[in-house]
Short mmCIF file of C-alpha atoms in Angstrom, two decimals:
data_model
loop_
_atom_site.label_atom_id
_atom_site.label_comp_id
_atom_site.label_asym_id
_atom_site.label_seq_id
_atom_site.Cartn_x
_atom_site.Cartn_y
_atom_site.Cartn_z
CA UNK D 1 -67.83 -113.77 -21.00
CA UNK D 2 -71.46 -113.65 -18.99
CA UNK D 3 -74.13 -115.10 -20.44
CA UNK D 4 -76.01 -113.06 -22.92
CA UNK D 5 -79.06 -112.56 -20.53
CA UNK D 6 -76.45 -111.57 -17.52
CA UNK D 7 -76.46 -108.04 -17.42
CA UNK D 8 -73.57 -105.91 -16.57
CA UNK D 9 -73.44 -103.90 -13.21
CA UNK D 10 -73.95 -100.57 -14.09
CA UNK D 11 -71.41 -97.32 -12.81
CA UNK D 12 -72.98 -95.63 -10.11
CA UNK D 13 -71.82 -91.92 -9.02
CA UNK D 14 -69.45 -93.53 -6.30
CA UNK D 15 -67.44 -95.18 -9.57
CA UNK D 16 -67.27 -92.43 -11.24
CA UNK D 17 -63.68 -91.92 -10.94
CA UNK D 18 -62.80 -95.96 -11.85
CA UNK D 19 -62.53 -96.54 -15.58
CA UNK D 20 -65.72 -98.55 -16.45
CA UNK D 21 -65.03 -100.10 -20.18
CA UNK D 22 -67.56 -100.80 -22.70
CA UNK D 23 -68.77 -104.77 -22.01
CA UNK D 24 -69.93 -107.23 -25.32
CA UNK D 25 -71.44 -109.94 -23.78
CA UNK D 26 -70.76 -112.05 -26.99
CA UNK D 27 -67.37 -114.44 -26.85
CA UNK D 28 -67.44 -114.55 -30.68
CA UNK D 29 -66.19 -111.27 -31.34
CA UNK D 30 -62.84 -112.20 -29.77
CA UNK D 31 -62.55 -114.65 -32.35
CA UNK D 32 -62.90 -112.77 -35.17
CA UNK D 33 -60.27 -111.50 -37.16
CA UNK D 34 -62.20 -108.18 -38.43
CA UNK D 35 -64.96 -106.96 -37.34
CA UNK D 36 -67.38 -105.11 -40.44
CA UNK D 37 -70.08 -102.66 -38.85
CA UNK D 38 -71.80 -102.98 -42.15
CA UNK D 39 -74.71 -100.48 -41.66
CA UNK D 40 -72.30 -97.90 -40.79
CA UNK D 41 -69.59 -98.61 -43.39
CA UNK D 42 -66.86 -98.94 -40.89
CA UNK D 43 -64.77 -102.01 -40.10
CA UNK D 44 -62.09 -102.49 -37.63
CA UNK D 45 -59.83 -103.71 -40.68
CA UNK D 46 -60.55 -100.56 -42.48
CA UNK D 47 -60.79 -98.04 -39.68
CA UNK D 48 -58.44 -96.96 -36.83
CA UNK D 49 -61.18 -97.29 -33.99
CA UNK D 50 -59.42 -96.15 -30.93
CA UNK D 51 -57.87 -93.16 -32.65
CA UNK D 52 -61.03 -92.04 -33.90
CA UNK D 53 -63.52 -92.75 -31.50
CA UNK D 54 -61.58 -94.00 -28.11
CA UNK D 55 -61.95 -89.96 -26.11
CA UNK D 56 -66.13 -90.54 -26.62
CA UNK D 57 -68.06 -90.34 -22.67
CA UNK D 58 -71.20 -89.34 -24.13
CA UNK D 59 -73.35 -90.84 -27.21
CA UNK D 60 -76.78 -89.36 -28.22
CA UNK D 61 -78.79 -91.10 -29.98
CA UNK D 62 -82.54 -89.86 -32.23
CA UNK D 63 -84.22 -91.34 -35.25
CA UNK D 64 -83.99 -88.40 -37.59
CA UNK D 65 -80.19 -87.76 -38.93
CA UNK D 66 -81.07 -84.44 -39.66
CA UNK D 67 -81.95 -84.20 -35.58
CA UNK D 68 -78.89 -85.17 -35.00
CA UNK D 69 -76.69 -82.98 -36.91
CA UNK D 70 -78.42 -80.06 -36.07
CA UNK D 71 -77.30 -81.44 -32.41
CA UNK D 72 -73.91 -82.23 -32.76
CA UNK D 73 -73.72 -78.20 -34.45
CA UNK D 74 -75.48 -77.39 -31.43
CA UNK D 75 -73.27 -79.42 -28.70
CA UNK D 76 -70.11 -78.36 -30.63
CA UNK D 77 -70.68 -74.54 -30.05
CA UNK D 78 -71.08 -75.16 -26.57
CA UNK D 79 -67.78 -76.92 -26.43
CA UNK D 80 -65.88 -74.30 -28.24
CA UNK D 81 -65.11 -76.84 -31.20
CA UNK D 82 -64.81 -75.70 -34.86
CA UNK D 83 -65.47 -72.49 -36.19
CA UNK D 84 -68.89 -70.73 -36.47
CA UNK D 85 -71.06 -72.28 -39.20
CA UNK D 86 -68.63 -75.39 -39.13
CA UNK D 87 -69.59 -78.50 -40.99
CA UNK D 88 -69.52 -81.78 -39.64
CA UNK D 89 -69.40 -84.56 -42.13
CA UNK D 90 -71.31 -87.81 -41.84
CA UNK D 91 -69.07 -90.41 -40.76
CA UNK D 92 -71.34 -92.89 -41.92
CA UNK D 93 -71.37 -91.61 -45.40
CA UNK D 94 -70.70 -94.88 -47.02
CA UNK D 95 -73.99 -95.99 -45.86
CA UNK D 96 -77.86 -94.38 -46.28
CA UNK D 97 -79.05 -96.78 -42.88
CA UNK D 98 -77.71 -94.33 -40.67
CA UNK D 99 -75.90 -91.02 -39.86
CA UNK D 100 -73.07 -90.34 -37.62
CA UNK D 101 -71.46 -87.11 -36.60
CA UNK D 102 -68.67 -86.60 -33.88
CA UNK D 103 -67.91 -83.37 -31.57
CA UNK D 104 -64.78 -83.93 -29.59
CA UNK D 105 -66.29 -86.35 -26.62
CA UNK D 106 -69.79 -86.29 -27.67
CA UNK D 107 -71.51 -88.96 -30.58
CA UNK D 108 -74.39 -88.35 -32.57
CA UNK D 109 -76.13 -91.16 -34.66
CA UNK D 110 -79.50 -91.58 -36.09
CA UNK D 111 -81.33 -94.61 -35.39
CA UNK D 112 -84.58 -94.56 -37.56
CA UNK D 113 -88.02 -95.60 -35.97
CA UNK D 114 -88.99 -98.33 -33.97
CA UNK D 115 -87.24 -101.23 -32.28
CA UNK D 116 -85.81 -103.22 -34.91
CA UNK D 117 -83.82 -100.22 -36.73
CA UNK D 118 -82.43 -98.91 -33.20
CA UNK D 119 -81.43 -102.68 -32.17
CA UNK D 120 -79.32 -102.53 -35.40
CA UNK D 121 -77.86 -99.48 -34.76
CA UNK D 122 -77.03 -100.30 -31.17
CA UNK D 123 -75.55 -103.78 -31.93
CA UNK D 124 -73.28 -101.88 -34.12
CA UNK D 125 -72.67 -98.55 -32.00
CA UNK D 126 -71.43 -100.61 -29.33
CA UNK D 127 -69.60 -102.87 -30.73
CA UNK D 128 -67.52 -99.21 -32.28
CA UNK D 129 -67.57 -98.00 -28.41
CA UNK D 130 -66.06 -101.42 -27.72
CA UNK D 131 -63.26 -101.65 -29.74
CA UNK D 132 -63.07 -98.25 -29.26
CA UNK D 133 -61.47 -99.28 -25.86
CA UNK D 134 -64.25 -96.54 -24.34
CA UNK D 135 -65.34 -95.99 -20.95
CA UNK D 136 -67.38 -94.20 -18.50
CA UNK D 137 -69.91 -93.57 -21.49
CA UNK D 138 -73.12 -92.37 -21.07
CA UNK D 139 -76.15 -93.07 -23.71
CA UNK D 140 -78.79 -90.97 -24.31
CA UNK D 141 -82.05 -91.51 -26.76
CA UNK D 142 -83.36 -87.88 -27.59
CA UNK D 143 -86.45 -87.92 -29.83
CA UNK D 144 -90.46 -87.13 -29.73
CA UNK D 145 -93.87 -88.94 -28.15
CA UNK D 146 -96.71 -88.76 -27.88
CA UNK D 147 -97.96 -87.73 -24.28
CA UNK D 148 -100.69 -88.76 -22.04
CA UNK D 149 -102.33 -86.39 -19.45
CA UNK D 150 -99.62 -83.90 -20.55
CA UNK D 151 -98.93 -80.60 -22.34
CA UNK D 152 -97.67 -80.65 -25.89
CA UNK D 153 -94.23 -79.42 -25.13
CA UNK D 154 -93.63 -81.31 -22.32
CA UNK D 155 -90.35 -83.07 -21.77
CA UNK D 156 -90.53 -86.77 -20.23
CA UNK D 157 -87.53 -88.75 -18.59
CA UNK D 158 -87.95 -92.16 -18.89
CA UNK D 159 -87.92 -94.06 -15.76
CA UNK D 160 -89.01 -97.42 -16.70
CA UNK D 161 -89.98 -98.70 -20.07
CA UNK D 162 -93.35 -100.26 -20.96
CA UNK D 163 -94.92 -102.60 -23.80
CA UNK D 164 -98.04 -102.28 -24.94
CA UNK D 165 -99.85 -104.19 -22.22
CA UNK D 166 -98.25 -101.90 -19.17
CA UNK D 167 -95.37 -105.07 -18.89
CA UNK D 168 -92.37 -103.62 -18.04
CA UNK D 169 -89.97 -105.90 -19.80
CA UNK D 170 -88.61 -106.59 -23.65
CA UNK D 171 -89.71 -109.75 -25.16
CA UNK D 172 -87.12 -111.12 -27.96
CA UNK D 173 -87.43 -114.07 -29.63
CA UNK D 174 -84.07 -115.99 -29.75
CA UNK D 175 -83.17 -119.38 -31.56
CA UNK D 176 -87.16 -120.17 -31.71
CA UNK D 177 -87.86 -119.33 -27.48
CA UNK D 178 -88.98 -115.65 -25.59
CA UNK D 179 -86.18 -114.15 -23.88
CA UNK D 180 -87.32 -111.31 -21.46
CA UNK D 181 -85.00 -108.53 -20.58
CA UNK D 182 -85.41 -105.83 -17.92
CA UNK D 183 -86.06 -102.06 -19.38
CA UNK D 184 -85.57 -100.36 -16.37
CA UNK D 185 -83.26 -97.01 -17.11
CA UNK D 186 -80.33 -95.40 -15.18
CA UNK D 187 -81.99 -93.78 -11.90
CA UNK D 188 -79.26 -91.83 -10.77
CA UNK D 189 -78.80 -90.59 -14.33
CA UNK D 190 -82.95 -89.61 -14.83
CA UNK D 191 -82.46 -87.68 -11.57
CA UNK D 192 -79.43 -85.75 -12.57
CA UNK D 193 -81.65 -85.12 -16.18
CA UNK D 194 -84.55 -83.75 -13.83
CA UNK D 195 -82.22 -81.53 -11.60
CA UNK D 196 -80.74 -80.39 -14.99
CA UNK D 197 -84.33 -79.32 -16.32
CA UNK D 198 -84.83 -77.28 -12.91
CA UNK D 199 -81.78 -75.84 -13.51
CA UNK D 200 -82.93 -74.29 -16.93
CA UNK D 201 -86.39 -73.41 -15.92
CA UNK D 202 -87.32 -73.00 -19.53
CA UNK D 203 -89.89 -75.97 -19.99
CA UNK D 204 -91.93 -79.09 -17.97
CA UNK D 205 -90.18 -81.83 -16.96
CA UNK D 206 -91.30 -85.01 -15.14
CA UNK D 207 -90.03 -88.35 -14.44
CA UNK D 208 -92.25 -91.06 -15.57
CA UNK D 209 -93.11 -94.41 -17.48
CA UNK D 210 -92.88 -94.62 -20.99
CA UNK D 211 -94.60 -96.92 -23.16
CA UNK D 212 -92.69 -98.67 -26.34
CA UNK D 213 -95.13 -100.16 -29.35
CA UNK D 214 -94.18 -101.77 -32.26
CA UNK D 215 -96.44 -99.76 -34.14
CA UNK D 216 -97.45 -95.91 -34.77
CA UNK D 217 -101.13 -96.66 -35.28
CA UNK D 218 -103.09 -99.63 -34.05
CA UNK D 219 -100.39 -99.82 -31.80
CA UNK D 220 -101.09 -96.63 -30.17
CA UNK D 221 -104.46 -96.34 -30.18
CA UNK D 222 -104.88 -94.37 -32.69
CA UNK D 223 -108.24 -93.72 -35.10
CA UNK D 224 -106.16 -92.42 -37.95
CA UNK D 225 -104.76 -95.19 -39.67
CA UNK D 226 -105.88 -97.41 -42.64
CA UNK D 227 -107.58 -100.22 -40.21
CA UNK D 228 -108.91 -99.36 -37.33
CA UNK D 229 -111.31 -102.12 -35.71
CA UNK D 230 -112.07 -100.34 -32.32
CA UNK D 231 -114.24 -98.02 -31.30
CA UNK D 232 -112.92 -94.17 -29.82
CA UNK D 233 -114.70 -94.91 -26.03
CA UNK D 234 -112.49 -98.26 -26.34
CA UNK D 235 -109.08 -96.19 -27.28
CA UNK D 236 -110.03 -93.83 -24.42
CA UNK D 237 -110.12 -96.10 -21.98
CA UNK D 238 -106.93 -97.73 -22.98
CA UNK D 239 -104.93 -94.48 -22.71
CA UNK D 240 -106.82 -93.27 -19.74
CA UNK D 241 -105.34 -97.26 -18.32
CA UNK D 242 -101.92 -96.53 -19.36
CA UNK D 243 -102.49 -92.94 -17.41
CA UNK D 244 -102.94 -94.98 -14.15
CA UNK D 245 -99.75 -97.29 -14.74
CA UNK D 246 -97.90 -94.37 -14.65
CA UNK D 247 -97.39 -93.61 -18.06
CA UNK D 248 -96.42 -90.53 -19.37
CA UNK D 249 -95.51 -90.67 -22.88
CA UNK D 250 -95.68 -93.66 -26.03
CA UNK D 251 -92.91 -93.83 -28.23
CA UNK D 252 -91.38 -97.19 -30.31
CA UNK D 253 -87.93 -97.64 -29.22
CA UNK D 254 -86.76 -97.48 -25.61
CA UNK D 255 -87.62 -100.76 -24.43
CA UNK D 256 -84.46 -102.57 -26.55
CA UNK D 257 -82.83 -99.32 -25.72
CA UNK D 258 -83.10 -100.11 -21.94
CA UNK D 259 -82.68 -103.74 -22.37
CA UNK D 260 -79.49 -103.37 -24.48
CA UNK D 261 -77.59 -101.02 -22.17
CA UNK D 262 -78.34 -102.83 -19.31
CA UNK D 263 -77.15 -106.08 -20.39
CA UNK D 264 -73.77 -104.44 -21.69
CA UNK D 265 -73.53 -101.77 -18.17
CA UNK D 266 -74.32 -98.68 -19.78
CA UNK D 267 -75.54 -95.72 -18.26
CA UNK D 268 -78.72 -94.87 -20.85
CA UNK D 269 -81.31 -92.47 -20.78
CA UNK D 270 -84.32 -91.48 -22.49
CA UNK D 271 -85.83 -88.11 -23.22
CA UNK D 272 -88.36 -87.48 -25.35
CA UNK D 273 -90.66 -83.99 -26.06
CA UNK D 274 -94.23 -84.87 -26.34
CA UNK D 275 -95.86 -83.31 -29.48
CA UNK D 276 -99.51 -83.68 -28.34
CA UNK D 277 -101.81 -84.91 -25.76
CA UNK D 278 -103.12 -88.31 -27.06
CA UNK D 279 -105.91 -88.60 -24.58
CA UNK D 280 -107.33 -85.33 -26.99
CA UNK D 281 -106.26 -86.26 -30.14
CA UNK D 282 -104.10 -88.36 -32.92
CA UNK D 283 -103.00 -86.14 -34.73
CA UNK D 284 -100.48 -83.73 -34.81
CA UNK D 285 -101.56 -80.13 -35.96
CA UNK D 286 -99.26 -77.86 -33.52
CA UNK D 287 -97.32 -75.09 -36.26
CA UNK D 288 -94.74 -76.05 -37.69
CA UNK D 289 -92.66 -73.22 -35.81
CA UNK D 290 -93.54 -74.88 -33.09
CA UNK D 291 -92.57 -78.07 -32.95
CA UNK D 292 -89.16 -77.26 -33.95
CA UNK D 293 -88.93 -75.25 -30.85
CA UNK D 294 -90.20 -78.27 -28.82
CA UNK D 295 -87.97 -80.73 -30.44
CA UNK D 296 -84.90 -78.58 -29.07
CA UNK D 297 -85.92 -78.90 -25.90
CA UNK D 298 -84.45 -82.74 -24.81
CA UNK D 299 -81.15 -81.20 -26.89
CA UNK D 300 -81.02 -78.25 -24.29
CA UNK D 301 -81.71 -80.11 -21.67
CA UNK D 302 -79.39 -82.76 -22.67
CA UNK D 303 -76.57 -80.32 -23.25
CA UNK D 304 -76.76 -78.83 -20.21
CA UNK D 305 -76.20 -82.22 -18.70
CA UNK D 306 -73.13 -83.24 -20.63
CA UNK D 307 -71.90 -79.79 -19.90
CA UNK D 308 -72.23 -79.92 -16.81
CA UNK D 309 -70.43 -83.46 -16.15
CA UNK D 310 -68.07 -82.29 -18.51
CA UNK D 311 -67.14 -79.33 -15.80
CA UNK D 312 -68.18 -76.69 -18.04
CA UNK D 313 -71.04 -75.50 -16.22
#
């Protein structure tokens, strides 16, 4: 296998008819008699992965278990799977870390909040797809974010994830050494999603850079945390500089998501709705019913893409 830092080339539209299996840059997996996906409560010795997941073509991941269950119920209805009000069981019910649901070729999984949580989930998810002998898989993160210079309710399709210093990279310490990984996301997939938004014509959607931070409060220049040792003027200068750098929203998972998709040759996208304009404030005061409608927007966009690519639109 290739070095752990060597990205696998992603499938392009010209290769869409080819079977592109999941690639895992880890030669040690082949030596293991059994692979226990501990945080999913699944294992190759106890579950038939190809039978359970071999038909998966789309994986949608998001922070909240309830949001992912709502998404799988929504996509199942569109696909005509199950009866009205059908309950989809949590495949990872043996664990309280993550939740996972499946409807036909679509898998949905929660990832919690922040880089460490989504990284653990992605390691096990990618191995699940690999053991299941899946091919031509697209993974999309759908979620919420803070916008920069955008009206609340706008949807941002991430072009590139940048860190809190605006660098387009994901840095991780491995064996005591700093490793820098690429955070570009699939350009053609982003364009496909933008085209779907035009076809829906229901809400403002753009392609822009996303800042991925290690913290919700100080790391995102908020004034309302327990600790804040900078001024409001300094906060605004920082966020305005981010806007000038092409950053249109802030969240906490996109960098490692992009890096891992790149390393494993998986088409990946990040689609997040903005809940507020951070240039105008820090706290979310929008009514709950409005926020609920906002949170459905990435789901609607991704559902449209999935149905279109499955030839059902």
